[in-house]
Coordinates of C-alpha atoms in Angstrom, one line a residue:
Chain A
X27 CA -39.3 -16.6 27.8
X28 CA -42.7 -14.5 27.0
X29 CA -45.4 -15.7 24.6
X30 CA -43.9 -14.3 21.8
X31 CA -40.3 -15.3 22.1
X32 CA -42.4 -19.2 22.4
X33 CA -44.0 -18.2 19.5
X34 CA -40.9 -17.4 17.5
X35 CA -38.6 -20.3 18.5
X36 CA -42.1 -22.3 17.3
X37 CA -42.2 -20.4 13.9
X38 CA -38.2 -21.7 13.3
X39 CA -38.6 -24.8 14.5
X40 CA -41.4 -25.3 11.7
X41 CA -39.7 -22.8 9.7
X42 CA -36.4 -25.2 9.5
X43 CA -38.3 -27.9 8.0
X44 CA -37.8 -26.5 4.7
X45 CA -34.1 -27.0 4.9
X46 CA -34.6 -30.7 5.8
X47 CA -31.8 -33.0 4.9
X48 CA -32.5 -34.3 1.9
X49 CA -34.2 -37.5 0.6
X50 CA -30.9 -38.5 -1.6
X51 CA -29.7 -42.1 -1.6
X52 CA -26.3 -42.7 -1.5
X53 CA -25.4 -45.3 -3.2
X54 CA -20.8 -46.4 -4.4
X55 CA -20.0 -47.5 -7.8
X56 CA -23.4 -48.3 -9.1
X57 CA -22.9 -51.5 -6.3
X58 CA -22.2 -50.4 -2.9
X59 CA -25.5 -49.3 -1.2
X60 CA -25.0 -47.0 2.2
X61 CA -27.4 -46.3 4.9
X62 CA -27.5 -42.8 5.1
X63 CA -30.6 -42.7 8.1
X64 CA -31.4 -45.2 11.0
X65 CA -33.3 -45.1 13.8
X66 CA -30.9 -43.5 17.0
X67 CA -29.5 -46.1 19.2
X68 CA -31.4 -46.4 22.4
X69 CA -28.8 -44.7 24.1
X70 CA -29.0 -41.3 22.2
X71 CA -31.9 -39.3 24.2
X72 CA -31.4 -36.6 22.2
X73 CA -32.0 -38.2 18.5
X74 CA -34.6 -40.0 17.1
X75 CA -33.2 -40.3 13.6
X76 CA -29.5 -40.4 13.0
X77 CA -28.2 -38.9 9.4
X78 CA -25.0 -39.3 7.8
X79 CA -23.2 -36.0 7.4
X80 CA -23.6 -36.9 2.8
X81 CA -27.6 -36.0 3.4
X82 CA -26.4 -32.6 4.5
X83 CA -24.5 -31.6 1.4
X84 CA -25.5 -29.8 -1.9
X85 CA -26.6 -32.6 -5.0
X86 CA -23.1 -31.7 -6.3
X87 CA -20.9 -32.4 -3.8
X88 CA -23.0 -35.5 -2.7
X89 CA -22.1 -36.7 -6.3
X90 CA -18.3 -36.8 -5.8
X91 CA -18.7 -39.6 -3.1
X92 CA -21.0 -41.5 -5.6
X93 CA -18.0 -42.6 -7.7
X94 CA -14.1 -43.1 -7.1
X95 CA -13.1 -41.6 -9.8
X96 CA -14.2 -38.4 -8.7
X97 CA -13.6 -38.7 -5.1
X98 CA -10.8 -36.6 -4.2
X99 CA -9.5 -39.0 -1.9
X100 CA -8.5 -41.4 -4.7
X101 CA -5.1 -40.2 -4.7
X102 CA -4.1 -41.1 -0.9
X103 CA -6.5 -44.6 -1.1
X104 CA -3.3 -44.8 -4.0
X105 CA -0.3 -44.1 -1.9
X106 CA -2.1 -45.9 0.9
X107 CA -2.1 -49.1 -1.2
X108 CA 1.2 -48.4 -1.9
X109 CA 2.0 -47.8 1.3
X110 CA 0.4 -51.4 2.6
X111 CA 2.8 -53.4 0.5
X112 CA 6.1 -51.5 1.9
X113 CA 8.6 -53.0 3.8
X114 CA 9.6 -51.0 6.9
X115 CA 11.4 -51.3 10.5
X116 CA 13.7 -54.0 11.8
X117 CA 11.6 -56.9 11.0
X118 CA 11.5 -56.6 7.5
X119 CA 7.7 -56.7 7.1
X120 CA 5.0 -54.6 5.6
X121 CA 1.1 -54.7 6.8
X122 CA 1.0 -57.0 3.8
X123 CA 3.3 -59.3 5.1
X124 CA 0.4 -60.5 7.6
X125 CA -2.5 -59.4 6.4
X126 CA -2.0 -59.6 3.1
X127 CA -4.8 -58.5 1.1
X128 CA -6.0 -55.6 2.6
X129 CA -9.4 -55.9 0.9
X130 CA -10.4 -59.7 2.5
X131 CA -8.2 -58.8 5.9
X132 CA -9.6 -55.5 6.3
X133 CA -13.6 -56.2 5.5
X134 CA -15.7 -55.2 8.6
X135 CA -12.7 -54.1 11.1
X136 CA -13.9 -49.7 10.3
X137 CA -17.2 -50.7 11.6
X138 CA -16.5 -52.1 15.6
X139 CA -13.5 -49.5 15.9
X140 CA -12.5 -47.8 18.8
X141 CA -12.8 -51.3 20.2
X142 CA -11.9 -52.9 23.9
X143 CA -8.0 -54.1 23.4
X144 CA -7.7 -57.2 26.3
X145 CA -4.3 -57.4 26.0
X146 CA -3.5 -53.8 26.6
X147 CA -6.4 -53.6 28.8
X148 CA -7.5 -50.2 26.9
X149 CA -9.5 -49.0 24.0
X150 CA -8.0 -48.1 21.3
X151 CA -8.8 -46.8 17.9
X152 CA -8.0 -47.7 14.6
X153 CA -4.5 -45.8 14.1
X154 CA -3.6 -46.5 17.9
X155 CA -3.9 -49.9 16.3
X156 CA -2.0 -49.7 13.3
X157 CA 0.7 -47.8 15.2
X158 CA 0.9 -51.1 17.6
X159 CA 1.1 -53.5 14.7
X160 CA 4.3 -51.1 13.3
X161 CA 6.2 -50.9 16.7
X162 CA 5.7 -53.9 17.9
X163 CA 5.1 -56.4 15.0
X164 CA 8.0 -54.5 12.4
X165 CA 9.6 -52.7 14.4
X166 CA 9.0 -49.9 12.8
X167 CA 8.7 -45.9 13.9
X168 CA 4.7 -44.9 14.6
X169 CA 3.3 -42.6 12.5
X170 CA 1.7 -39.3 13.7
X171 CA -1.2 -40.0 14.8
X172 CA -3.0 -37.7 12.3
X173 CA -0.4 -37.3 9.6
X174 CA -1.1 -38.0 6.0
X175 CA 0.0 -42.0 6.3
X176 CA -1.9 -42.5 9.0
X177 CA -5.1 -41.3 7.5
X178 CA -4.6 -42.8 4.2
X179 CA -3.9 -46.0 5.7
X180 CA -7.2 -45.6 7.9
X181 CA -9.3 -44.8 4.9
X182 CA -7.6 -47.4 2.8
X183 CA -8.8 -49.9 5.9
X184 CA -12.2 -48.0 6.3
X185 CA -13.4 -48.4 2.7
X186 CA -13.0 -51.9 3.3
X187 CA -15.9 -51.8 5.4
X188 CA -18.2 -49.3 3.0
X189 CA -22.1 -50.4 3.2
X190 CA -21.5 -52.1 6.5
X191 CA -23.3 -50.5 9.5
X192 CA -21.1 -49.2 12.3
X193 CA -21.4 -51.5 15.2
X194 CA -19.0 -50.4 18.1
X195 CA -19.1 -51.8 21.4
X196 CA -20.7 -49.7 24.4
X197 CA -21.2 -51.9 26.7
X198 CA -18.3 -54.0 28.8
X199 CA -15.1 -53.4 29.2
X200 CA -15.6 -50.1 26.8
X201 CA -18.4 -48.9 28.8
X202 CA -16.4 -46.4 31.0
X203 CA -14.4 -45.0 28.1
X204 CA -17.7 -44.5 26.7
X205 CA -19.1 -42.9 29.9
X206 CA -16.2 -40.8 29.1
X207 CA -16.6 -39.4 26.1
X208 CA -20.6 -38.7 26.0
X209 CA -19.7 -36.6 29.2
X210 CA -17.2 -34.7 27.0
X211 CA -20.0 -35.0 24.4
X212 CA -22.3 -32.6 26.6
X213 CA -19.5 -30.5 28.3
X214 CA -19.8 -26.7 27.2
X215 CA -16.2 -26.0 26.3
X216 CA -14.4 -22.6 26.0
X217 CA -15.0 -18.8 26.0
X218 CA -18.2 -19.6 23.5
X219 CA -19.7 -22.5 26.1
X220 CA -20.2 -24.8 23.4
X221 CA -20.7 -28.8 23.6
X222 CA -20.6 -30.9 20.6
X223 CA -24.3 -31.3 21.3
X224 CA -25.3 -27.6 21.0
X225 CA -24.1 -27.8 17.3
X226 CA -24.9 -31.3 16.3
X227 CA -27.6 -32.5 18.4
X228 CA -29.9 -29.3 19.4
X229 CA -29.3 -27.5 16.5
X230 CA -28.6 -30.2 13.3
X231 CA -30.3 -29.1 10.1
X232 CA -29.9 -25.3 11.0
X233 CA -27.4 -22.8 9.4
X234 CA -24.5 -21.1 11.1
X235 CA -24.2 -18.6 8.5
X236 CA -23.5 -20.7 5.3
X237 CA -23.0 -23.7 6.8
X238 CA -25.2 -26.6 7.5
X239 CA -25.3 -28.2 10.9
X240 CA -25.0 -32.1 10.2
X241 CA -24.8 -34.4 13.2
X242 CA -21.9 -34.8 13.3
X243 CA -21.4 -37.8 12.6
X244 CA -18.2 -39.5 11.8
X245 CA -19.0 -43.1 9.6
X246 CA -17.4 -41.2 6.5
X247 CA -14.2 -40.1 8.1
X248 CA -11.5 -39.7 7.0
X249 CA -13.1 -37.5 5.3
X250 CA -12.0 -35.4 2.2
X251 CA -12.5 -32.2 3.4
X252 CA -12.5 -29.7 0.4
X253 CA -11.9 -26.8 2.1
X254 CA -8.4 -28.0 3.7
X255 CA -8.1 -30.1 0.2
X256 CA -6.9 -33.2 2.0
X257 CA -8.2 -35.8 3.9
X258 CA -8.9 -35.1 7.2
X259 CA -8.8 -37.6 10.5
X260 CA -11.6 -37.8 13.2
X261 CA -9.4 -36.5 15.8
X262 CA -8.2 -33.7 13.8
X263 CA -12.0 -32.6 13.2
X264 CA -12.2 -33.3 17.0
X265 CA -9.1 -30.7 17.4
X266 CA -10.3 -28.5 15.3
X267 CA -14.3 -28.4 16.5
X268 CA -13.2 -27.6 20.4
X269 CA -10.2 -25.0 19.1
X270 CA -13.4 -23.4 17.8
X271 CA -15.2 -22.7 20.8
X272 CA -12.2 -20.5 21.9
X273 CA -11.3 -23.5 24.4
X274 CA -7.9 -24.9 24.8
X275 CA -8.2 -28.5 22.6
X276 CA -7.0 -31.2 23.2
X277 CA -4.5 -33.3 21.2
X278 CA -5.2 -36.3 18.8
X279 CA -4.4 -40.0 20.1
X280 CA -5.3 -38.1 23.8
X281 CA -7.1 -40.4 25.9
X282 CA -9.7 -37.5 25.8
X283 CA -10.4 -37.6 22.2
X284 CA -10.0 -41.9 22.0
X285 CA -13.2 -41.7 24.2
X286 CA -14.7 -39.2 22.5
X287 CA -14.1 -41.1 19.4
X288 CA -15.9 -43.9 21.0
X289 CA -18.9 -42.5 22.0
X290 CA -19.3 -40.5 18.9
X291 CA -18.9 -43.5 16.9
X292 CA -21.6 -45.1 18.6
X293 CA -24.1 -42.2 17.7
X294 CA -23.4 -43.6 14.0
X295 CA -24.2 -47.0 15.1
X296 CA -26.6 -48.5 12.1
X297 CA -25.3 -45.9 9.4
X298 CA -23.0 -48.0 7.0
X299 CA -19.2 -47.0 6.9
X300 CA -18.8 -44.8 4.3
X301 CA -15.1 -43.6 4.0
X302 CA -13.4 -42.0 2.8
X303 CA -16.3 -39.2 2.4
X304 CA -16.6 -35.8 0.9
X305 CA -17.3 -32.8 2.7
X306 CA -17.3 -28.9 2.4
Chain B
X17 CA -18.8 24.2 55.4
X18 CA -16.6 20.5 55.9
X19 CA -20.0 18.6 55.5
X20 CA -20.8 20.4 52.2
X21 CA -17.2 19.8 51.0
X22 CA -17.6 15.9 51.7
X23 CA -21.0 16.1 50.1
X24 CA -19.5 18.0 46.7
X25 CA -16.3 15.8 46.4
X26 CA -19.3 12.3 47.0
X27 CA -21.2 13.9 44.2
X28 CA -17.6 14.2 41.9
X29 CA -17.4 10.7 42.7
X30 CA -20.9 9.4 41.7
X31 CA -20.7 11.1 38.3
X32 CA -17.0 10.5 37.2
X33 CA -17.7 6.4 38.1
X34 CA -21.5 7.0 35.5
X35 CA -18.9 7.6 33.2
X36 CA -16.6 5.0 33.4
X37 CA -17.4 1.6 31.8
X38 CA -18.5 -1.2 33.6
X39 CA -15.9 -4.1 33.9
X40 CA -17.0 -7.2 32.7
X41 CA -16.6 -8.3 36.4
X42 CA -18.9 -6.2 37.8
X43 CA -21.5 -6.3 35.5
X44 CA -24.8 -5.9 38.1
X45 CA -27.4 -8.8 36.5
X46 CA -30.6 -9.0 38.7
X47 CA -32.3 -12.1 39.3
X48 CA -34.0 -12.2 35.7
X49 CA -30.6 -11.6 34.2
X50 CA -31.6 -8.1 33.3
X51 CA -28.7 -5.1 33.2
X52 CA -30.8 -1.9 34.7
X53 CA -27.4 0.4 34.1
X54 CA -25.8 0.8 30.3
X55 CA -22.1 -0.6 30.7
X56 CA -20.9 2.7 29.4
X57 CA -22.9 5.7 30.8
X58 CA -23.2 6.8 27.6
X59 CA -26.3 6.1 24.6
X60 CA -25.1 3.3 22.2
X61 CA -25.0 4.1 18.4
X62 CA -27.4 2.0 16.7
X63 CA -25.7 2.3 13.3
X64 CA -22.6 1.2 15.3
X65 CA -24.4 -1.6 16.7
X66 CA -25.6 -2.9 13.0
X67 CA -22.4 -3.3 12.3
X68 CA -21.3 -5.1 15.1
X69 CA -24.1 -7.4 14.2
X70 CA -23.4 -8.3 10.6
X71 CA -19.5 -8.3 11.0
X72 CA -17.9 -11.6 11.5
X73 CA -15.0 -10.6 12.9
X74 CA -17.0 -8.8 15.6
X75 CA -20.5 -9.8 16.8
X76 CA -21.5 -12.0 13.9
X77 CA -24.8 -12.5 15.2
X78 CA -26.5 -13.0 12.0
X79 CA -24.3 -16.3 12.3
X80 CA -27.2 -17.5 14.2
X81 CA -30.2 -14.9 14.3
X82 CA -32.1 -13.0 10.9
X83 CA -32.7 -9.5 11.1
X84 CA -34.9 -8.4 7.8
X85 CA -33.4 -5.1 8.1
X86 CA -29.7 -6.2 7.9
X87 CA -27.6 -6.2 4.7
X88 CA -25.7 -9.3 5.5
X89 CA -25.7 -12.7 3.5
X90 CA -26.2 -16.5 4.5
X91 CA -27.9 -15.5 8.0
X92 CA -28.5 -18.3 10.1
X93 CA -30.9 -20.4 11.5
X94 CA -29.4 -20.9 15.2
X95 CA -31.2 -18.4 17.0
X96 CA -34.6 -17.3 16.7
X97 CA -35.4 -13.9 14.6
X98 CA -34.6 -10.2 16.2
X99 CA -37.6 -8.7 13.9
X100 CA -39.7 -7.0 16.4
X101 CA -36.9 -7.7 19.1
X102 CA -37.6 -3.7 20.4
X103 CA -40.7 -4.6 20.9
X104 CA -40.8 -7.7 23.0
X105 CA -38.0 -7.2 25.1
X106 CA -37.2 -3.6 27.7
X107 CA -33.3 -2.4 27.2
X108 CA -32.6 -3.9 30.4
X109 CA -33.3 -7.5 29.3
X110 CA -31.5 -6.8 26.0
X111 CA -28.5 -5.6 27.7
X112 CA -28.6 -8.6 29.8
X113 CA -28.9 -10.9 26.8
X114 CA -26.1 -9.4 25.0
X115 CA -24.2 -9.3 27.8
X116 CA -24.9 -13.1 28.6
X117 CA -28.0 -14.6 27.7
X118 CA -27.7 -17.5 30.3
X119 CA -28.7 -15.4 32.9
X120 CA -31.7 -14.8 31.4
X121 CA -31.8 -18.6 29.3
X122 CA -30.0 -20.9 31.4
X123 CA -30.1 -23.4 28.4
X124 CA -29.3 -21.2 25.8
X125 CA -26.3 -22.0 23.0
X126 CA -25.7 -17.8 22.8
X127 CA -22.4 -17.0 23.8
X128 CA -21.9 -14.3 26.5
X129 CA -20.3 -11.4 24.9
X130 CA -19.3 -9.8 27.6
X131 CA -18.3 -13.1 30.0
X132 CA -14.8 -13.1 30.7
X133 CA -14.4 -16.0 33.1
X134 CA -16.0 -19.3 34.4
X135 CA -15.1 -21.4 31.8
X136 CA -14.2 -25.1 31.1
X137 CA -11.1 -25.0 29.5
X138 CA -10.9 -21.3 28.6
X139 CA -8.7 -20.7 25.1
X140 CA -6.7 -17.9 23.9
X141 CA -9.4 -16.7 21.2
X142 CA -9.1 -19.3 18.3
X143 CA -5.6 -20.5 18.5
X144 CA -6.5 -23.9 20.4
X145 CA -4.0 -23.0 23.0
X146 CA -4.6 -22.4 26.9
X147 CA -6.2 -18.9 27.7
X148 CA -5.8 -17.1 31.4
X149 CA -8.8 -15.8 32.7
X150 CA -10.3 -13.2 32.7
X151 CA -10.3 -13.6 29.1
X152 CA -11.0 -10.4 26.9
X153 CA -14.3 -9.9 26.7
X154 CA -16.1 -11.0 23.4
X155 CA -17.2 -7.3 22.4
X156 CA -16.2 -4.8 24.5
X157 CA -18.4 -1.8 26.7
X158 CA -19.1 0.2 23.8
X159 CA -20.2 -2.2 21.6
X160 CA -22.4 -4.0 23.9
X161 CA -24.5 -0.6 24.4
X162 CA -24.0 -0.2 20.2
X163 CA -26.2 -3.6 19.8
X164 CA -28.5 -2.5 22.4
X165 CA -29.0 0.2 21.0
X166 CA -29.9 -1.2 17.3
X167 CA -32.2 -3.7 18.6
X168 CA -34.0 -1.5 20.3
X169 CA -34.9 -0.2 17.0
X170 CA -36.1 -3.3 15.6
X171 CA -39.9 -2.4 16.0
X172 CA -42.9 -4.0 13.7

């Protein structure tokens, strides 16, 4: 690069300080209070401060995650509830059944998942999870992994962890699932050679066109995504992100995108839980 | 008289292959990543080219770069500013960045517009599914040489 080229890429890295995330504090209810900055985990090189995708967003759609009532997701965390208490499959159980209720069973598991499974000697995310606990312990038919019960049963299960910091696992048995995925992380995919970390790493806080880079982070997924009007699964994001870069994608529940999962997730590590979020 | 011939038919040659475009596969790059020879054979139309730029369903590059000069809304913040872009940088290297800017910035995010293979997991445009390279290139001869030729207009 000449002088000048330096000196421009100086002027807009100064320059994008004026579209800084904001200094907004998210906070549930009135009551629930959610980290929305932390200090990067040691393992990020490429962060110093990690952001919740909320201190990205425009004051008025920032509002509609401050209070159930307006959060579009309300009306799945409804069927979800529903759903929790519905008998199904060949044992004649519902999640209820064992876990009863979902608000004291459910407290703090969002925050450690994708998480090392010893039995199944594998790591597995929430829905592979809740899939397991249908086949196996009611005998009942898995959902898709990304379908509509599926994610309102995972946000239903992730609220129960809002204001808690994310705290998966790295480091053991996960490790080489995690190797995994921050390879994939840094892999330039398809025709437009892009990694997740061109976007939400190198580039955060900039504009590609109208929209503002976040992190990427994924402690408020699901998410409510208003421009799909539904809530929308990590992996489907995941799907959708890579489809983007003119690659072929890769499917949700794939090994590829549990991994990926993983390591993302533990980019959010110290940022409270925050599903089911809202975002553009 | 048979040498002449050879000579004439050599020359027929030379000037019917200026005119031809360039295929995305033999794109000459020199060690800088600079493209000495238009793709086309042919001067680009700037006013061409400005479209290209602002379009999203073609170049969009005001998804990532700001050109004062451009009528187009919500330009990003990506890329640094093509203001003054004629004057910092020689056709050659412009072409070459168009054409793909690694060669020239090995750690840029810019797509190659006119890259057509060599890729992890190459897709068939945006429908998620498996692409066979060579893929179509991302803008084609013509409008590679169209860009070209609008930034070479961007003076200060």
């Amino acid at each position: 690069m000449n002088k000048t080229g330096l000196l421009m890429t100086a002027v807009a890295l100064v320059a994008s300080g004026v579209w800084a995330q904001d200094d907004n504090q998210l906070v549930i209810n009135g009551e629930i209070e959610i980290i929305t900055d932390a200090p990067a985990p040691e393992y990020i090189s490429g962060l110093d401060t990690i952001y919740s995708g909320w201190r990205f967003r425009q004051p008025a759609m920032q509002q509609l995650e401050m209070d159930d009532f307006e959060n579009p997701a309300s009306l799945a965390i409804d069927d979800a509830v529903e759903q929790w208490s519905m008998v199904e499959g060949s044992e004649g159980k519902s999640c209820a059944s064992c876990h009863e209720d979902v608000e004291d069973s459910m407290a703090g598991v969002r925050a450690v998942y994708p998480k090392w499974n010893e039995g199944a000697g594998e790591v597995r995310t929430l829905a592979n999870q809740i899939n397991t606990c249908r086949t196996e312990n009611m005998g009942a038919e898995a959902w898709k992994y990304d379908g509509t019960q599926m994610t309102g049963a995972e946000a239903l299960i992730g609220m129960q962890s809002r204001g808690m910091p994310v705290n998966v696992a790295v480091d053991g048995p996960a490790h080489e699932t995690w190797k995994k995925g921050e390879e994939m992380y840094y892999t330039r995919y398809g025709q437009l050679e892009l990694s997740c970390a061109s976007c939400h790493e190198e580039n955060y806080d900039n504009y590609i066109r109208a929209d503002h880079l976040s992190q990427g982070q994924i402690n408020g997924f699901p998410a409510f995504r208003l421009k799909q009007n539904r809530l929308i699964q990590t992996h489907n994001r995941f799907k959708g992100c890579i489809r983007d870069t003119r690659a072929e994608t890769f499917s949700p529940g794939s090994p590829e995108f549990v991994a990926l999962e993983l390591y993302v997730a533990s980019r959010g590590n110290g940022l409270s839980v925050e599903a089911p979020s809202v975002r553009p | 008289m048979r040498r002449t011939l050879i000579a004439i038919a050599g020359l027929g040659l030379a000037s019917m292959a200026q005119a031809q475009e360039v295929s995305p596969l033999n794109v000459a790059f020199d060690e800088y990543g600079e493209i000495a020879e238009s793709l086309t054979g042919t001067p680009g139309d700037p006013a061409a080219g400005q479209k290209v730029m602002a379009t999203k369903s073609m170049g969009n590059c005001v998804a990532c770069h700001q050109i004062t000069g451009l009528d187009a809304a919500f330009q990003g913040t990506v890329g640094p500013s093509l203001d003054g872009a004629g004057d910092r940088w020689e056709v050659a290297q412009l072409r070459g960045i168009v054409a793909d800017a690694k060669k020239t910035f090995p750690d840029t995010v810019m797509p190659g517009f006119y890259k057509v293979q060599g890729f992890i997991r190459p897709g068939n445009a945006f429908t998620g599914k498996a692409g066979t390279e060579p893929l179509p290139p991302l803008l084609n001869a013509t409008q590679i040489e169209d860009v070209v030729a609008y930034l070479v207009t961007l003076k200060e």
